Structures are given as C-alpha cells and as structure tokens.
Amino acid sequence: MLSEDFSVGVDIESVERFEKYSNDKNCPFIKRIFSEKEIDYCFKSKNTSSHLAARFCAKEAVYKALSALGKNIFYSEIEILNCENGIPKINILRPGFENYIFKISLSHGNGNAIASVIVIKY
C-alpha cells in the first residue's frame, strides 16, 4: 500500500463549546453542520452537547484525512451514525468516495470529545 492510499485524521474539542447549541436543534449552526439523522441521535440523549462535540470532531477528522489525500469535502457531506451494535460509522453523502474505507473511533469525557479516523483508498 502506498502512502497516497491512506491517511489519518484526529480532532479534539471542548464539550462546553457545544452546550449553547444543546437546547436548539433548529439553530443555523446545527442545521448547517449536522444531518437530520445526526441531530435526532444527539438530541435524544441527555448528553446532547457531548454527542454534538464528538460528531463534530469526527467530521473534522474525516475532513483532515481526506484533505491529506487531496480530496475536498464539506461537513454537511459527512454523516456520523451508529451501526446497530452502537459502533460509529461514517457515511459520505456525495458520490466519488465509493473506493474509500473509513474507520473511526469516538470518545467523550472530562469535558472533551475526541475522534480519530483512518481513511484507506482501494
């Protein structure tokens, strides 16, 4: 595998930064960054700001990893959902990424959220 065929992205954010959005799922920032499925998931939790922060980190980590591979993408084109078993997964909402594999890890606690992403082009 060539180094041009894979990349890593990571991001960390303060959960406090997202607390101001945790009571208004219709605010412009939330609508611009997150999909309806992501909004539904985050706002069903009593820890809305933690889930928003973790998903924002994931989007930023995907953005960084794809940028290193020369691919441009908007946050609104990246969707972070959970599989049936609760493991997070990445959906890219526009064509052109069918030959990419994404692996993600999310965590939040102690006032921070973090995400790391590996992208492999095959």
Short mmCIF file of N, CA and C in Angstrom, two decimals:
data_model
loop_
_atom_site.label_atom_id
_atom_site.label_comp_id
_atom_site.label_asym_id
_atom_site.label_seq_id
_atom_site.Cartn_x
_atom_site.Cartn_y
_atom_site.Cartn_z
N MET A 1 0.85 -1.18 0.00
CA MET A 1 0.00 0.00 0.00
C MET A 1 0.89 1.24 0.00
N LEU A 2 0.58 2.17 -0.87
CA LEU A 2 1.33 3.41 -0.96
C LEU A 2 0.82 4.43 0.05
N SER A 3 1.69 5.34 0.45
CA SER A 3 1.28 6.36 1.42
C SER A 3 0.19 7.27 0.88
N GLU A 4 0.05 7.35 -0.45
CA GLU A 4 -1.03 8.16 -1.04
C GLU A 4 -2.38 7.48 -0.93
N ASP A 5 -2.39 6.25 -0.47
CA ASP A 5 -3.63 5.47 -0.42
C ASP A 5 -4.28 5.43 0.96
N PHE A 6 -3.66 6.05 1.95
CA PHE A 6 -4.29 6.08 3.27
C PHE A 6 -3.90 7.36 4.00
N SER A 7 -4.71 7.70 4.98
CA SER A 7 -4.46 8.91 5.75
C SER A 7 -5.15 8.78 7.11
N VAL A 8 -4.72 9.61 8.02
CA VAL A 8 -5.26 9.63 9.38
C VAL A 8 -5.67 11.06 9.71
N GLY A 9 -6.78 11.19 10.43
CA GLY A 9 -7.21 12.50 10.91
C GLY A 9 -7.62 12.38 12.37
N VAL A 10 -7.41 13.41 13.14
CA VAL A 10 -7.80 13.42 14.55
C VAL A 10 -8.25 14.83 14.92
N ASP A 11 -9.19 14.92 15.85
CA ASP A 11 -9.63 16.23 16.34
C ASP A 11 -10.11 16.08 17.77
N ILE A 12 -9.92 17.14 18.54
CA ILE A 12 -10.40 17.20 19.92
C ILE A 12 -11.09 18.55 20.12
N GLU A 13 -12.21 18.54 20.82
CA GLU A 13 -12.99 19.75 21.07
C GLU A 13 -13.47 19.77 22.51
N SER A 14 -13.66 20.95 23.03
CA SER A 14 -14.27 21.12 24.34
C SER A 14 -15.78 20.92 24.21
N VAL A 15 -16.35 20.08 25.04
CA VAL A 15 -17.79 19.86 25.04
C VAL A 15 -18.52 21.16 25.37
N GLU A 16 -17.93 21.97 26.21
CA GLU A 16 -18.54 23.24 26.62
C GLU A 16 -18.86 24.12 25.41
N ARG A 17 -18.04 24.04 24.39
CA ARG A 17 -18.27 24.83 23.17
C ARG A 17 -19.63 24.52 22.53
N PHE A 18 -20.16 23.31 22.76
CA PHE A 18 -21.40 22.87 22.13
C PHE A 18 -22.62 22.97 23.04
N GLU A 19 -22.40 23.37 24.29
CA GLU A 19 -23.51 23.47 25.23
C GLU A 19 -24.55 24.51 24.80
N LYS A 20 -24.08 25.60 24.18
CA LYS A 20 -25.02 26.64 23.75
C LYS A 20 -25.95 26.17 22.65
N TYR A 21 -25.62 25.06 21.99
CA TYR A 21 -26.46 24.52 20.91
C TYR A 21 -27.35 23.38 21.38
N SER A 22 -27.16 22.91 22.61
CA SER A 22 -27.82 21.68 23.05
C SER A 22 -29.31 21.84 23.35
N ASN A 23 -29.83 23.05 23.27
CA ASN A 23 -31.26 23.26 23.51
C ASN A 23 -32.03 23.71 22.28
N ASP A 24 -31.33 23.81 21.15
CA ASP A 24 -31.99 24.33 19.94
C ASP A 24 -31.50 23.58 18.71
N LYS A 25 -32.21 22.50 18.40
CA LYS A 25 -31.78 21.70 17.25
C LYS A 25 -32.08 22.37 15.90
N ASN A 26 -32.73 23.51 15.93
CA ASN A 26 -33.02 24.23 14.69
C ASN A 26 -32.13 25.45 14.48
N CYS A 27 -31.12 25.63 15.32
CA CYS A 27 -30.25 26.80 15.14
C CYS A 27 -29.43 26.63 13.85
N PRO A 28 -29.06 27.72 13.22
CA PRO A 28 -28.36 27.65 11.93
C PRO A 28 -27.08 26.82 11.94
N PHE A 29 -26.30 26.92 13.01
CA PHE A 29 -25.05 26.14 13.07
C PHE A 29 -25.35 24.64 13.03
N ILE A 30 -26.29 24.19 13.83
CA ILE A 30 -26.65 22.77 13.88
C ILE A 30 -27.16 22.30 12.52
N LYS A 31 -28.03 23.06 11.91
CA LYS A 31 -28.60 22.68 10.60
C LYS A 31 -27.55 22.67 9.49
N ARG A 32 -26.55 23.55 9.60
CA ARG A 32 -25.51 23.64 8.57
C ARG A 32 -24.50 22.49 8.67
N ILE A 33 -24.22 22.03 9.87
CA ILE A 33 -23.15 21.05 10.09
C ILE A 33 -23.66 19.61 10.12
N PHE A 34 -24.82 19.39 10.74
CA PHE A 34 -25.28 18.03 11.02
C PHE A 34 -26.47 17.63 10.16
N SER A 35 -26.55 16.34 9.84
CA SER A 35 -27.70 15.80 9.10
C SER A 35 -28.87 15.63 10.06
N GLU A 36 -30.06 15.43 9.52
CA GLU A 36 -31.24 15.21 10.35
C GLU A 36 -31.07 13.96 11.23
N LYS A 37 -30.47 12.91 10.68
CA LYS A 37 -30.25 11.69 11.46
C LYS A 37 -29.29 11.95 12.63
N GLU A 38 -28.24 12.72 12.37
CA GLU A 38 -27.30 13.06 13.44
C GLU A 38 -27.97 13.92 14.52
N ILE A 39 -28.77 14.88 14.08
CA ILE A 39 -29.47 15.75 15.02
C ILE A 39 -30.42 14.93 15.89
N ASP A 40 -31.19 14.04 15.26
CA ASP A 40 -32.10 13.19 16.02
C ASP A 40 -31.35 12.38 17.07
N TYR A 41 -30.25 11.76 16.66
CA TYR A 41 -29.46 10.95 17.60
C TYR A 41 -28.95 11.79 18.77
N CYS A 42 -28.33 12.92 18.47
CA CYS A 42 -27.72 13.75 19.52
C CYS A 42 -28.75 14.31 20.49
N PHE A 43 -29.90 14.75 19.97
CA PHE A 43 -30.89 15.39 20.82
C PHE A 43 -31.76 14.39 21.58
N LYS A 44 -31.66 13.11 21.28
CA LYS A 44 -32.36 12.09 22.07
C LYS A 44 -31.61 11.79 23.37
N SER A 45 -30.35 12.15 23.42
CA SER A 45 -29.52 11.87 24.57
C SER A 45 -29.61 12.99 25.61
N LYS A 46 -29.43 12.64 26.88
CA LYS A 46 -29.38 13.69 27.90
C LYS A 46 -28.04 14.41 27.87
N ASN A 47 -27.06 13.86 27.15
CA ASN A 47 -25.74 14.48 26.99
C ASN A 47 -25.58 15.02 25.58
N THR A 48 -26.53 15.83 25.17
CA THR A 48 -26.56 16.34 23.79
C THR A 48 -25.25 17.01 23.40
N SER A 49 -24.72 17.88 24.24
CA SER A 49 -23.51 18.62 23.87
C SER A 49 -22.32 17.69 23.67
N SER A 50 -22.22 16.61 24.45
CA SER A 50 -21.12 15.64 24.28
C SER A 50 -21.23 14.93 22.94
N HIS A 51 -22.44 14.56 22.57
CA HIS A 51 -22.64 13.87 21.29
C HIS A 51 -22.42 14.81 20.11
N LEU A 52 -22.87 16.05 20.23
CA LEU A 52 -22.59 17.03 19.17
C LEU A 52 -21.10 17.25 19.02
N ALA A 53 -20.40 17.41 20.13
CA ALA A 53 -18.96 17.64 20.08
C ALA A 53 -18.23 16.46 19.45
N ALA A 54 -18.60 15.23 19.82
CA ALA A 54 -17.95 14.05 19.27
C ALA A 54 -18.18 13.93 17.77
N ARG A 55 -19.39 14.20 17.32
CA ARG A 55 -19.67 14.12 15.89
C ARG A 55 -18.99 15.25 15.12
N PHE A 56 -18.90 16.42 15.72
CA PHE A 56 -18.16 17.50 15.08
C PHE A 56 -16.68 17.10 14.94
N CYS A 57 -16.10 16.54 16.01
CA CYS A 57 -14.72 16.06 15.94
C CYS A 57 -14.54 15.04 14.82
N ALA A 58 -15.50 14.14 14.70
CA ALA A 58 -15.42 13.11 13.66
C ALA A 58 -15.42 13.75 12.27
N LYS A 59 -16.29 14.71 12.07
CA LYS A 59 -16.35 15.39 10.76
C LYS A 59 -15.03 16.10 10.47
N GLU A 60 -14.47 16.75 11.48
CA GLU A 60 -13.19 17.45 11.31
C GLU A 60 -12.07 16.45 11.02
N ALA A 61 -12.07 15.31 11.71
CA ALA A 61 -11.05 14.28 11.48
C ALA A 61 -11.16 13.70 10.06
N VAL A 62 -12.39 13.47 9.60
CA VAL A 62 -12.60 12.99 8.22
C VAL A 62 -12.10 14.05 7.23
N TYR A 63 -12.46 15.29 7.48
CA TYR A 63 -12.02 16.39 6.62
C TYR A 63 -10.49 16.43 6.52
N LYS A 64 -9.82 16.33 7.66
CA LYS A 64 -8.36 16.37 7.68
C LYS A 64 -7.76 15.19 6.92
N ALA A 65 -8.28 14.01 7.16
CA ALA A 65 -7.75 12.82 6.50
C ALA A 65 -7.95 12.88 4.99
N LEU A 66 -9.13 13.30 4.55
CA LEU A 66 -9.39 13.40 3.11
C LEU A 66 -8.59 14.53 2.47
N SER A 67 -8.42 15.63 3.18
CA SER A 67 -7.61 16.74 2.66
C SER A 67 -6.18 16.29 2.40
N ALA A 68 -5.65 15.45 3.28
CA ALA A 68 -4.29 14.94 3.09
C ALA A 68 -4.19 14.06 1.85
N LEU A 69 -5.32 13.52 1.41
CA LEU A 69 -5.36 12.71 0.18
C LEU A 69 -5.75 13.54 -1.04
N GLY A 70 -5.86 14.85 -0.86
CA GLY A 70 -6.20 15.73 -1.97
C GLY A 70 -7.68 15.80 -2.30
N LYS A 71 -8.53 15.36 -1.38
CA LYS A 71 -9.98 15.38 -1.61
C LYS A 71 -10.61 16.48 -0.75
N ASN A 72 -11.48 17.26 -1.36
CA ASN A 72 -12.20 18.31 -0.64
C ASN A 72 -13.61 17.83 -0.34
N ILE A 73 -14.11 18.21 0.84
CA ILE A 73 -15.44 17.81 1.26
C ILE A 73 -15.97 18.83 2.26
N PHE A 74 -17.28 18.96 2.32
CA PHE A 74 -17.93 19.83 3.30
C PHE A 74 -18.43 19.00 4.48
N TYR A 75 -18.51 19.60 5.65
CA TYR A 75 -19.01 18.90 6.83
C TYR A 75 -20.41 18.34 6.58
N SER A 76 -21.23 19.07 5.85
CA SER A 76 -22.60 18.62 5.58
C SER A 76 -22.64 17.38 4.70
N GLU A 77 -21.53 17.02 4.07
CA GLU A 77 -21.46 15.83 3.24
C GLU A 77 -20.92 14.61 4.00
N ILE A 78 -20.61 14.82 5.26
CA ILE A 78 -20.10 13.76 6.13
C ILE A 78 -21.16 13.48 7.19
N GLU A 79 -21.54 12.22 7.31
CA GLU A 79 -22.56 11.85 8.30
C GLU A 79 -21.99 10.78 9.22
N ILE A 80 -22.10 11.03 10.53
CA ILE A 80 -21.62 10.09 11.52
C ILE A 80 -22.82 9.46 12.21
N LEU A 81 -23.01 8.18 11.96
CA LEU A 81 -24.13 7.44 12.55
C LEU A 81 -23.58 6.27 13.35
N ASN A 82 -24.47 5.49 13.93
CA ASN A 82 -24.06 4.30 14.66
C ASN A 82 -24.65 3.07 13.98
N CYS A 83 -23.86 2.00 13.94
CA CYS A 83 -24.36 0.71 13.50
C CYS A 83 -25.32 0.18 14.56
N GLU A 84 -26.00 -0.90 14.25
CA GLU A 84 -26.95 -1.49 15.19
C GLU A 84 -26.29 -1.86 16.52
N ASN A 85 -25.01 -2.20 16.47
CA ASN A 85 -24.30 -2.59 17.70
C ASN A 85 -23.71 -1.38 18.44
N GLY A 86 -23.99 -0.17 17.95
CA GLY A 86 -23.53 1.04 18.61
C GLY A 86 -22.20 1.58 18.13
N ILE A 87 -21.51 0.84 17.30
CA ILE A 87 -20.21 1.30 16.79
C ILE A 87 -20.44 2.42 15.78
N PRO A 88 -19.71 3.53 15.90
CA PRO A 88 -19.91 4.63 14.95
C PRO A 88 -19.42 4.27 13.55
N LYS A 89 -20.08 4.86 12.57
CA LYS A 89 -19.69 4.65 11.18
C LYS A 89 -19.79 5.98 10.44
N ILE A 90 -19.08 6.05 9.33
CA ILE A 90 -19.04 7.26 8.52
C ILE A 90 -19.77 7.01 7.21
N ASN A 91 -20.70 7.88 6.88
CA ASN A 91 -21.35 7.88 5.57
C ASN A 91 -20.94 9.16 4.86
N ILE A 92 -20.48 9.02 3.63
CA ILE A 92 -20.20 10.19 2.80
C ILE A 92 -21.41 10.37 1.89
N LEU A 93 -22.01 11.55 1.95
CA LEU A 93 -23.30 11.79 1.31
C LEU A 93 -23.20 12.34 -0.11
N ARG A 94 -22.06 12.17 -0.74
CA ARG A 94 -21.94 12.56 -2.15
C ARG A 94 -21.13 11.52 -2.89
N PRO A 95 -21.35 11.42 -4.19
CA PRO A 95 -20.62 10.42 -4.98
C PRO A 95 -19.12 10.72 -5.04
N GLY A 96 -18.36 9.70 -5.37
CA GLY A 96 -16.93 9.87 -5.56
C GLY A 96 -16.08 9.26 -4.46
N PHE A 97 -16.71 8.68 -3.46
CA PHE A 97 -15.98 8.10 -2.34
C PHE A 97 -16.27 6.61 -2.17
N GLU A 98 -16.75 5.98 -3.23
CA GLU A 98 -17.11 4.57 -3.17
C GLU A 98 -15.88 3.68 -2.96
N ASN A 99 -14.69 4.14 -3.33
CA ASN A 99 -13.47 3.35 -3.21
C ASN A 99 -12.66 3.72 -1.97
N TYR A 100 -13.35 4.22 -0.96
CA TYR A 100 -12.68 4.59 0.29
C TYR A 100 -13.29 3.80 1.45
N ILE A 101 -12.43 3.34 2.33
CA ILE A 101 -12.85 2.69 3.56
C ILE A 101 -12.54 3.66 4.70
N PHE A 102 -13.50 3.82 5.61
CA PHE A 102 -13.35 4.71 6.75
C PHE A 102 -13.46 3.91 8.04
N LYS A 103 -12.53 4.13 8.94
CA LYS A 103 -12.58 3.55 10.28
C LYS A 103 -12.53 4.71 11.27
N ILE A 104 -13.35 4.65 12.32
CA ILE A 104 -13.49 5.77 13.22
C ILE A 104 -13.54 5.30 14.67
N SER A 105 -13.00 6.14 15.54
CA SER A 105 -13.13 5.94 16.97
C SER A 105 -13.52 7.28 17.60
N LEU A 106 -14.55 7.27 18.44
CA LEU A 106 -15.04 8.46 19.13
C LEU A 106 -14.96 8.25 20.63
N SER A 107 -14.75 9.34 21.36
CA SER A 107 -14.81 9.28 22.81
C SER A 107 -15.14 10.66 23.35
N HIS A 108 -15.82 10.69 24.49
CA HIS A 108 -16.06 11.96 25.16
C HIS A 108 -16.10 11.73 26.66
N GLY A 109 -15.52 12.68 27.39
CA GLY A 109 -15.49 12.62 28.84
C GLY A 109 -14.57 13.70 29.37
N ASN A 110 -14.71 14.01 30.65
CA ASN A 110 -13.88 15.04 31.29
C ASN A 110 -13.90 16.36 30.54
N GLY A 111 -15.03 16.68 29.93
CA GLY A 111 -15.19 17.97 29.27
C GLY A 111 -14.67 18.06 27.86
N ASN A 112 -14.19 16.95 27.30
CA ASN A 112 -13.67 16.95 25.94
C ASN A 112 -14.28 15.82 25.12
N ALA A 113 -14.24 16.00 23.82
CA ALA A 113 -14.61 14.97 22.88
C ALA A 113 -13.45 14.81 21.91
N ILE A 114 -13.23 13.59 21.43
CA ILE A 114 -12.13 13.33 20.51
C ILE A 114 -12.58 12.31 19.47
N ALA A 115 -12.03 12.41 18.29
CA ALA A 115 -12.29 11.44 17.23
C ALA A 115 -11.00 11.20 16.46
N SER A 116 -10.81 9.96 16.09
CA SER A 116 -9.71 9.63 15.18
C SER A 116 -10.28 8.82 14.03
N VAL A 117 -9.72 9.07 12.84
CA VAL A 117 -10.24 8.47 11.62
C VAL A 117 -9.07 7.96 10.78
N ILE A 118 -9.26 6.77 10.22
CA ILE A 118 -8.33 6.25 9.23
C ILE A 118 -9.11 6.12 7.93
N VAL A 119 -8.53 6.62 6.84
CA VAL A 119 -9.14 6.52 5.51
C VAL A 119 -8.20 5.73 4.62
N ILE A 120 -8.74 4.73 3.95
CA ILE A 120 -7.96 3.90 3.03
C ILE A 120 -8.63 3.93 1.67
N LYS A 121 -7.85 4.28 0.64
CA LYS A 121 -8.34 4.24 -0.73
C LYS A 121 -7.94 2.90 -1.33
N TYR A 122 -8.91 2.20 -1.93
CA TYR A 122 -8.59 0.91 -2.55
C TYR A 122 -8.96 0.90 -4.00
#
